[in-house]
Amino acid sequence: MVLTMADVAGILTGAVVGLIMGLTGAGGGILAVPTLVYSQGWSMRQAMPVALLAVTCSALLGAIEGWRKHLVRYRAAFLMAIAGSFPTMLGVGVAHQLSQKWLMAAFALILVFVALRFFCQSRRMRRVMVHGRPWHVSMRKPGVSSGL
């Protein structure tokens, strides 16, 4: 079997996205979709289902590892999965109705919003020790700006 340059780019993309997902727990779709669009030259409509399947498989492996270490909060995980299933189907349907231009703009806005939230949150964090391990906790009072 001969690998093409597109195959190599796909393998490298998967490796990098998987590494970042494993290190940070970041949503792989936020990383995989733009990477597939730019590395493979695909439209967002082509990249989204590939990213969903690839990220699902990677996330499942990470979840199994967390399960073995007793880190999974079952109720939260199942509630999120159930609550997210139908909106995902709705989103896929809407995405097929939108132009590439609108999809890219909406995706970019989501990325900017997420980046700003992480940046603002990181500025309010401090390190504390919990059970001998460093943890980051927010410096703000509970409930302040919790709606965002």
Tab-separated table of C-alpha atoms in Angstrom:
chain	number	residue	atom	x	y	z
A	1	MET	CA	0.000	0.000	0.000
A	2	VAL	CA	1.425	3.333	-1.065
A	3	LEU	CA	0.698	6.411	1.002
A	4	THR	CA	-0.079	9.639	-0.808
A	5	MET	CA	0.820	13.086	0.488
A	6	ALA	CA	-2.851	13.524	1.456
A	7	ASP	CA	-2.623	10.309	3.516
A	8	VAL	CA	0.531	11.534	5.265
A	9	ALA	CA	-1.103	14.910	5.974
A	10	GLY	CA	-4.139	13.099	7.392
A	11	ILE	CA	-1.971	10.919	9.612
A	12	LEU	CA	-0.010	13.919	10.890
A	13	THR	CA	-3.236	15.856	11.443
A	14	GLY	CA	-4.699	12.998	13.460
A	15	ALA	CA	-1.544	12.663	15.525
A	16	VAL	CA	-1.350	16.363	16.369
A	17	VAL	CA	-5.065	16.703	17.131
A	18	GLY	CA	-4.992	13.519	19.235
A	19	LEU	CA	-1.983	14.743	21.189
A	20	ILE	CA	-3.617	18.093	21.919
A	21	MET	CA	-6.898	16.386	22.884
A	22	GLY	CA	-5.028	14.071	25.235
A	23	LEU	CA	-3.012	16.883	26.805
A	24	THR	CA	-5.801	19.405	27.227
A	25	GLY	CA	-9.122	17.630	26.807
A	26	ALA	CA	-9.905	20.260	24.172
A	27	GLY	CA	-12.736	19.563	21.785
A	28	GLY	CA	-11.087	17.895	18.833
A	29	GLY	CA	-13.544	19.317	16.327
A	30	ILE	CA	-12.268	22.812	17.017
A	31	LEU	CA	-8.842	21.562	16.014
A	32	ALA	CA	-9.682	18.923	13.405
A	33	VAL	CA	-12.064	20.873	11.164
A	34	PRO	CA	-9.741	23.793	10.333
A	35	THR	CA	-6.788	21.431	10.043
A	36	LEU	CA	-8.652	19.244	7.537
A	37	VAL	CA	-9.882	22.279	5.601
A	38	TYR	CA	-6.374	23.674	5.217
A	39	SER	CA	-4.267	20.506	5.034
A	40	GLN	CA	-6.588	18.553	2.728
A	41	GLY	CA	-8.196	21.453	0.854
A	42	TRP	CA	-11.674	20.224	1.827
A	43	SER	CA	-14.789	22.276	2.352
A	44	MET	CA	-16.183	22.466	5.864
A	45	ARG	CA	-19.038	20.188	4.773
A	46	GLN	CA	-16.473	17.555	3.819
A	47	ALA	CA	-14.329	18.053	6.922
A	48	MET	CA	-17.103	18.039	9.543
A	49	PRO	CA	-18.228	14.389	9.340
A	50	VAL	CA	-14.627	13.168	9.114
A	51	ALA	CA	-13.710	15.261	12.150
A	52	LEU	CA	-16.766	14.050	14.070
A	53	LEU	CA	-15.917	10.399	13.457
A	54	ALA	CA	-12.189	10.797	14.127
A	55	VAL	CA	-12.730	12.831	17.283
A	56	THR	CA	-15.399	10.420	18.528
A	57	CYS	CA	-12.978	7.492	18.223
A	58	SER	CA	-10.168	9.429	19.929
A	59	ALA	CA	-12.463	10.714	22.661
A	60	LEU	CA	-13.736	7.191	23.307
A	61	LEU	CA	-10.179	5.969	23.889
A	62	GLY	CA	-9.533	8.892	26.256
A	63	ALA	CA	-12.802	8.237	28.067
A	64	ILE	CA	-11.920	4.570	28.544
A	65	GLU	CA	-8.616	5.604	30.112
A	66	GLY	CA	-10.449	8.038	32.405
A	67	TRP	CA	-13.002	5.330	33.231
A	68	ARG	CA	-10.229	2.936	34.286
A	69	LYS	CA	-8.810	5.626	36.586
A	70	HIS	CA	-12.277	6.347	38.043
A	71	LEU	CA	-12.265	9.946	36.767
A	72	VAL	CA	-15.497	9.801	34.755
A	73	ARG	CA	-18.550	11.507	36.181
A	74	TYR	CA	-21.136	9.178	34.681
A	75	ARG	CA	-24.220	11.289	35.182
A	76	ALA	CA	-22.661	14.426	33.666
A	77	ALA	CA	-21.230	12.441	30.752
A	78	PHE	CA	-24.504	10.737	29.889
A	79	LEU	CA	-26.555	13.918	30.307
A	80	MET	CA	-24.216	15.800	27.979
A	81	ALA	CA	-24.270	12.964	25.443
A	82	ILE	CA	-28.052	12.744	25.437
A	83	ALA	CA	-28.526	16.518	25.381
A	84	GLY	CA	-26.011	16.928	22.558
A	85	SER	CA	-27.234	14.170	20.235
A	86	PHE	CA	-30.290	15.832	18.731
A	87	PRO	CA	-28.768	19.327	18.469
A	88	THR	CA	-25.838	17.742	16.614
A	89	MET	CA	-28.211	16.337	14.005
A	90	LEU	CA	-29.929	19.727	13.767
A	91	GLY	CA	-26.566	21.467	13.355
A	92	VAL	CA	-25.491	19.096	10.584
A	93	GLY	CA	-28.767	19.780	8.770
A	94	VAL	CA	-28.354	23.554	9.084
A	95	ALA	CA	-24.702	23.336	8.015
A	96	HIS	CA	-25.760	21.715	4.745
A	97	GLN	CA	-28.000	24.714	4.050
A	98	LEU	CA	-25.313	27.356	4.663
A	99	SER	CA	-22.612	28.464	2.269
A	100	GLN	CA	-18.937	27.754	2.937
A	101	LYS	CA	-18.446	31.483	3.595
A	102	TRP	CA	-21.043	31.544	6.407
A	103	LEU	CA	-19.815	28.280	7.924
A	104	MET	CA	-16.240	29.549	8.045
A	105	ALA	CA	-17.336	32.892	9.551
A	106	ALA	CA	-19.494	31.205	12.216
A	107	PHE	CA	-16.708	28.765	13.060
A	108	ALA	CA	-14.177	31.612	13.322
A	109	LEU	CA	-16.465	33.512	15.708
A	110	ILE	CA	-16.820	30.432	17.902
A	111	LEU	CA	-13.037	30.008	17.981
A	112	VAL	CA	-12.542	33.668	18.927
A	113	PHE	CA	-15.153	33.388	21.686
A	114	VAL	CA	-13.554	30.230	23.109
A	115	ALA	CA	-10.068	31.752	22.928
A	116	LEU	CA	-11.194	34.908	24.732
A	117	ARG	CA	-12.947	32.897	27.457
A	118	PHE	CA	-9.833	30.795	28.054
A	119	PHE	CA	-7.596	33.855	28.074
A	120	CYS	CA	-9.806	35.712	30.568
A	121	GLN	CA	-10.126	32.626	32.757
A	122	SER	CA	-6.364	32.018	32.761
A	123	ARG	CA	-5.746	35.545	34.026
A	124	ARG	CA	-7.978	34.875	37.072
A	125	MET	CA	-6.408	31.551	38.036
A	126	ARG	CA	-3.929	30.795	40.779
A	127	ARG	CA	-2.222	27.601	41.802
A	128	VAL	CA	-3.082	25.818	45.028
A	129	MET	CA	-2.112	22.426	46.330
A	130	VAL	CA	-4.863	19.815	46.711
A	131	HIS	CA	-3.844	16.386	48.020
A	132	GLY	CA	-0.228	17.209	47.184
A	133	ARG	CA	-1.009	18.113	43.558
A	134	PRO	CA	-1.107	21.565	41.991
A	135	TRP	CA	-4.608	22.716	41.027
A	136	HIS	CA	-5.719	25.940	39.432
A	137	VAL	CA	-8.658	27.706	41.024
A	138	SER	CA	-10.481	30.842	40.044
A	139	MET	CA	-9.776	34.009	41.973
A	140	ARG	CA	-13.322	35.308	41.507
A	141	LYS	CA	-16.288	34.650	43.716
A	142	PRO	CA	-18.721	31.888	42.672
A	143	GLY	CA	-21.531	33.051	40.476
A	144	VAL	CA	-19.761	36.080	39.017
A	145	SER	CA	-20.148	36.020	35.230
A	146	SER	CA	-21.228	32.390	35.372
A	147	GLY	CA	-23.677	32.926	32.526
A	148	LEU	CA	-20.941	33.054	29.885
